[in-house]
mmCIF file of C-alpha atoms in Angstrom:
data_model
loop_
_atom_site.group_PDB
_atom_site.id
_atom_site.type_symbol
_atom_site.label_atom_id
_atom_site.label_comp_id
_atom_site.label_asym_id
_atom_site.label_seq_id
_atom_site.Cartn_x
_atom_site.Cartn_y
_atom_site.Cartn_z
ATOM 1 C CA MET A 1 -60.596 66.297 28.691
ATOM 2 C CA PRO A 2 -61.221 64.137 25.622
ATOM 3 C CA TYR A 3 -63.391 61.580 27.416
ATOM 4 C CA PRO A 4 -66.885 62.846 28.281
ATOM 5 C CA ASN A 5 -67.150 60.478 31.260
ATOM 6 C CA LEU A 6 -63.768 61.449 32.735
ATOM 7 C CA PRO A 7 -63.814 64.479 35.047
ATOM 8 C CA PRO A 8 -60.925 66.954 34.898
ATOM 9 C CA LEU A 9 -57.970 65.392 36.681
ATOM 10 C CA TYR A 10 -55.213 67.454 38.309
ATOM 11 C CA LEU A 11 -51.892 66.477 39.853
ATOM 12 C CA ALA A 12 -50.819 68.874 42.611
ATOM 13 C CA SER A 13 -47.129 68.413 41.951
ATOM 14 C CA THR A 14 -44.217 69.653 39.861
ATOM 15 C CA SER A 15 -42.376 66.322 40.241
ATOM 16 C CA ALA A 16 -41.386 64.803 36.902
ATOM 17 C CA TYR A 17 -41.398 61.384 38.572
ATOM 18 C CA ARG A 18 -45.042 61.716 39.680
ATOM 19 C CA ARG A 19 -46.076 63.001 36.265
ATOM 20 C CA GLN A 20 -44.462 59.984 34.636
ATOM 21 C CA LEU A 21 -46.205 57.625 37.042
ATOM 22 C CA LEU A 22 -49.652 59.155 36.582
ATOM 23 C CA ALA A 23 -49.153 59.029 32.822
ATOM 24 C CA LYS A 24 -49.046 55.233 33.178
ATOM 25 C CA LEU A 25 -52.732 55.370 34.120
ATOM 26 C CA THR A 26 -53.890 58.229 31.897
ATOM 27 C CA PRO A 27 -52.423 61.004 29.768
ATOM 28 C CA HIS A 28 -55.465 63.163 30.503
ATOM 29 C CA PHE A 29 -54.383 65.254 33.478
ATOM 30 C CA ARG A 30 -52.838 68.628 34.221
ATOM 31 C CA ALA A 31 -49.976 69.121 36.674
ATOM 32 C CA ILE A 32 -50.146 72.283 38.805
ATOM 33 C CA SER A 33 -47.632 73.524 41.384
ATOM 34 C CA PRO A 34 -49.323 73.442 44.817
ATOM 35 C CA GLN A 35 -47.193 76.179 46.446
ATOM 36 C CA VAL A 36 -47.121 74.533 49.883
ATOM 37 C CA ASP A 37 -44.532 74.912 52.659
ATOM 38 C CA GLU A 38 -43.230 71.369 53.116
ATOM 39 C CA ALA A 39 -41.440 71.965 56.418
ATOM 40 C CA ALA A 40 -42.365 69.593 59.234
ATOM 41 C CA LEU A 41 -44.196 70.925 62.262
ATOM 42 C CA PRO A 42 -42.487 70.706 65.681
ATOM 43 C CA ALA A 43 -42.387 67.059 66.845
ATOM 44 C CA GLU A 44 -44.440 65.972 63.820
ATOM 45 C CA GLN A 45 -44.099 62.257 63.112
ATOM 46 C CA PRO A 46 -43.242 61.078 59.562
ATOM 47 C CA GLU A 47 -46.634 59.471 58.847
ATOM 48 C CA ALA A 48 -48.500 62.553 60.049
ATOM 49 C CA LEU A 49 -46.212 64.772 57.975
ATOM 50 C CA VAL A 50 -46.783 63.017 54.642
ATOM 51 C CA SER A 51 -50.513 62.734 55.290
ATOM 52 C CA ARG A 52 -50.829 66.427 56.119
ATOM 53 C CA LEU A 53 -48.744 67.575 53.169
ATOM 54 C CA ALA A 54 -50.522 65.350 50.649
ATOM 55 C CA VAL A 55 -53.839 66.876 51.725
ATOM 56 C CA ALA A 56 -52.399 70.404 51.847
ATOM 57 C CA LYS A 57 -51.050 70.132 48.307
ATOM 58 C CA ALA A 58 -54.372 68.847 46.974
ATOM 59 C CA GLN A 59 -56.264 71.555 48.873
ATOM 60 C CA ALA A 60 -53.996 74.309 47.544
ATOM 61 C CA VAL A 61 -54.776 73.370 43.952
ATOM 62 C CA ALA A 62 -58.442 72.537 44.599
ATOM 63 C CA ALA A 63 -58.949 76.064 45.968
ATOM 64 C CA THR A 64 -58.203 77.448 42.494
ATOM 65 C CA LEU A 65 -60.728 75.205 40.693
ATOM 66 C CA THR A 66 -64.485 74.827 40.361
ATOM 67 C CA ASP A 67 -64.638 71.123 39.510
ATOM 68 C CA GLY A 68 -62.519 68.049 38.943
ATOM 69 C CA LEU A 69 -60.421 65.677 41.031
ATOM 70 C CA VAL A 70 -57.106 66.756 42.539
ATOM 71 C CA ILE A 71 -54.315 64.359 43.508
ATOM 72 C CA GLY A 72 -51.831 65.329 46.210
ATOM 73 C CA SER A 73 -48.843 63.280 47.302
ATOM 74 C CA ASP A 74 -45.830 63.597 49.578
ATOM 75 C CA GLN A 75 -43.050 61.211 50.534
ATOM 76 C CA VAL A 76 -40.363 60.846 53.170
ATOM 77 C CA ALA A 77 -37.708 58.253 53.856
ATOM 78 C CA VAL A 78 -37.280 57.143 57.454
ATOM 79 C CA PHE A 79 -34.063 55.618 58.777
ATOM 80 C CA ASP A 80 -33.376 54.870 62.422
ATOM 81 C CA GLY A 81 -36.436 56.922 63.386
ATOM 82 C CA GLN A 82 -35.239 60.012 61.518
ATOM 83 C CA ILE A 83 -36.653 61.598 58.371
ATOM 84 C CA ILE A 84 -34.154 61.451 55.509
ATOM 85 C CA GLY A 85 -34.514 64.124 52.853
ATOM 86 C CA LYS A 86 -33.051 64.676 49.405
ATOM 87 C CA PRO A 87 -29.240 64.798 49.471
ATOM 88 C CA HIS A 88 -28.795 67.756 47.059
ATOM 89 C CA THR A 89 -24.996 67.279 47.130
ATOM 90 C CA VAL A 90 -22.676 64.402 46.285
ATOM 91 C CA ASP A 91 -21.200 64.393 49.787
ATOM 92 C CA ASN A 92 -24.668 64.050 51.344
ATOM 93 C CA ALA A 93 -25.584 61.257 48.929
ATOM 94 C CA ILE A 94 -22.402 59.372 49.863
ATOM 95 C CA ALA A 95 -23.235 59.806 53.556
ATOM 96 C CA GLN A 96 -26.829 58.583 53.104
ATOM 97 C CA LEU A 97 -25.946 55.481 51.123
ATOM 98 C CA SER A 98 -23.079 54.678 53.497
ATOM 99 C CA GLN A 99 -25.566 54.791 56.386
ATOM 100 C CA PHE A 100 -28.064 52.610 54.534
ATOM 101 C CA SER A 101 -25.542 49.916 53.622
ATOM 102 C CA GLY A 102 -26.738 46.633 55.159
ATOM 103 C CA ASN A 103 -29.742 48.361 56.752
ATOM 104 C CA THR A 104 -33.461 48.955 56.176
ATOM 105 C CA VAL A 105 -35.131 52.207 55.129
ATOM 106 C CA THR A 106 -38.892 52.772 55.216
ATOM 107 C CA PHE A 107 -40.520 55.052 52.668
ATOM 108 C CA LEU A 108 -43.868 56.613 53.563
ATOM 109 C CA THR A 109 -45.968 58.107 50.783
ATOM 110 C CA GLY A 110 -49.011 60.195 51.602
ATOM 111 C CA LEU A 111 -51.772 60.252 48.983
ATOM 112 C CA ALA A 112 -54.858 62.466 48.913
ATOM 113 C CA LEU A 113 -57.714 62.824 46.427
ATOM 114 C CA ILE A 114 -60.075 65.791 46.627
ATOM 115 C CA ASN A 115 -63.337 66.095 44.716
ATOM 116 C CA VAL A 116 -63.552 69.837 44.106
ATOM 117 C CA ALA A 117 -67.317 69.849 43.563
ATOM 118 C CA THR A 118 -68.181 67.996 46.774
ATOM 119 C CA ALA A 119 -65.110 68.946 48.885
ATOM 120 C CA SER A 120 -64.722 65.279 49.850
ATOM 121 C CA CYS A 121 -61.167 64.217 50.658
ATOM 122 C CA GLN A 122 -59.783 60.697 50.755
ATOM 123 C CA GLN A 123 -56.316 60.046 52.100
ATOM 124 C CA VAL A 124 -53.984 57.117 52.747
ATOM 125 C CA VAL A 125 -50.356 56.585 53.733
ATOM 126 C CA GLU A 126 -48.583 53.822 51.839
ATOM 127 C CA PRO A 127 -45.443 52.271 53.410
ATOM 128 C CA PHE A 128 -42.678 50.610 51.433
ATOM 129 C CA ILE A 129 -39.567 48.970 52.878
ATOM 130 C CA VAL A 130 -36.168 48.869 51.210
ATOM 131 C CA GLU A 131 -33.493 46.494 52.456
ATOM 132 C CA PHE A 132 -30.047 47.568 51.283
ATOM 133 C CA ARG A 133 -27.334 45.035 50.686
ATOM 134 C CA ASP A 134 -23.831 45.648 52.022
ATOM 135 C CA LEU A 135 -22.366 48.308 49.751
ATOM 136 C CA SER A 136 -18.693 49.015 49.182
ATOM 137 C CA GLN A 137 -17.501 52.591 49.001
ATOM 138 C CA ALA A 138 -16.513 51.994 45.382
ATOM 139 C CA GLU A 139 -20.064 50.883 44.558
ATOM 140 C CA ILE A 140 -21.575 53.917 46.284
ATOM 141 C CA LEU A 141 -19.281 56.327 44.440
ATOM 142 C CA ALA A 142 -19.866 54.613 41.098
ATOM 143 C CA TYR A 143 -23.620 54.628 41.537
ATOM 144 C CA ILE A 144 -23.798 58.315 42.442
ATOM 145 C CA ASP A 145 -21.525 59.219 39.552
ATOM 146 C CA ARG A 146 -23.593 57.252 37.044
ATOM 147 C CA GLU A 147 -27.124 58.146 38.124
ATOM 148 C CA LYS A 148 -26.680 61.415 40.062
ATOM 149 C CA PRO A 149 -29.691 60.867 42.383
ATOM 150 C CA LEU A 150 -29.282 64.196 44.181
ATOM 151 C CA ASP A 151 -32.970 65.151 43.908
ATOM 152 C CA CYS A 152 -34.227 61.816 45.276
ATOM 153 C CA ALA A 153 -35.005 61.083 48.915
ATOM 154 C CA GLY A 154 -32.646 58.315 49.976
ATOM 155 C CA SER A 155 -30.112 59.059 47.211
ATOM 156 C CA PHE A 156 -31.293 56.460 44.703
ATOM 157 C CA LYS A 157 -33.638 55.928 41.783
ATOM 158 C CA SER A 158 -35.335 52.572 42.158
ATOM 159 C CA GLU A 159 -36.636 52.729 38.586
ATOM 160 C CA GLY A 160 -33.046 52.809 37.339
ATOM 161 C CA LEU A 161 -29.674 51.497 38.442
ATOM 162 C CA GLY A 162 -30.651 52.033 42.081
ATOM 163 C CA ILE A 163 -32.242 48.591 42.040
ATOM 164 C CA SER A 164 -28.688 47.173 42.140
ATOM 165 C CA LEU A 165 -28.251 48.578 45.662
ATOM 166 C CA PHE A 166 -30.986 46.475 47.233
ATOM 167 C CA HIS A 167 -31.237 43.116 48.916
ATOM 168 C CA ALA A 168 -35.055 43.127 48.964
ATOM 169 C CA LEU A 169 -38.116 45.328 48.499
ATOM 170 C CA LYS A 170 -41.249 44.872 50.585
ATOM 171 C CA GLY A 171 -44.562 46.610 49.956
ATOM 172 C CA ASP A 172 -47.864 46.492 48.098
ATOM 173 C CA ASP A 173 -47.016 48.907 45.296
ATOM 174 C CA PRO A 174 -43.490 49.516 43.932
ATOM 175 C CA ASN A 175 -44.726 52.766 42.342
ATOM 176 C CA SER A 176 -45.047 54.234 45.838
ATOM 177 C CA LEU A 177 -41.267 54.035 46.145
ATOM 178 C CA ILE A 178 -40.990 56.437 43.188
ATOM 179 C CA GLY A 179 -43.552 58.806 44.711
ATOM 180 C CA LEU A 180 -47.114 57.923 43.681
ATOM 181 C CA PRO A 181 -48.864 54.689 44.777
ATOM 182 C CA LEU A 182 -50.891 53.889 41.656
ATOM 183 C CA ILE A 183 -52.794 50.933 43.119
ATOM 184 C CA ARG A 184 -54.135 53.079 45.969
ATOM 185 C CA LEU A 185 -54.779 55.993 43.608
ATOM 186 C CA HIS A 186 -56.921 53.864 41.332
ATOM 187 C CA GLU A 187 -58.872 52.699 44.389
ATOM 188 C CA LEU A 188 -59.526 56.303 45.462
ATOM 189 C CA LEU A 189 -60.588 57.241 41.937
ATOM 190 C CA ARG A 190 -62.997 54.306 41.770
ATOM 191 C CA ASN A 191 -64.497 55.484 45.062
ATOM 192 C CA GLU A 192 -65.314 58.713 43.203
ATOM 193 C CA GLY A 193 -66.897 56.752 40.366
ATOM 194 C CA VAL A 194 -63.909 57.074 38.049
ATOM 195 C CA ASN A 195 -62.472 53.911 36.517
ATOM 196 C CA LEU A 196 -59.540 54.767 34.271
ATOM 197 C CA LEU A 197 -59.754 51.350 32.606
ATOM 198 C CA THR A 198 -63.221 52.080 31.216
ATOM 199 C CA ALA A 199 -63.171 55.889 31.063
ATOM 200 C CA GLY A 200 -62.658 55.920 27.323
ATOM 201 C CA THR A 201 -65.249 53.309 26.465
#
């Protein structure tokens, strides 16, 4: 790392979206695939799932290191009490957005920060609520065709044209909707004595 007072920082993720978000705070990090089974446990609730997986991802990468701070994160969308995953196909994306039309979807993002040297682990779950406006079938088809959000939970990209699908957004940190709550992350880093605002000074 180029800053002597900034410890090595690792992102336990292969997500391009999370890399882009973390790069807003600092370019000085390395992304590593955590190699974690993301399947839910029997009867596991959404909040418990994202919390467990965020920690598991951070732990998987931390186990390969001798020092530094490791960030783990996981996200699910919850609609009508059910976990909604990535659509992967156009037909699934149409079905998801048709369900969401005029309704509310809650996104839960688990965040974990592990200090490799001390083995300390901080974790939080950040909720964010999306209220969809009433969507016509033509709008749904046009949106999917234009932005192709097939690798996004909920079938939209809020940082792009997906914002046109919403009536309102409710939450503390809009970055959490994309997959990494930066406000909470900076808090966890400061708890470890790392302030990215002053790290280079």
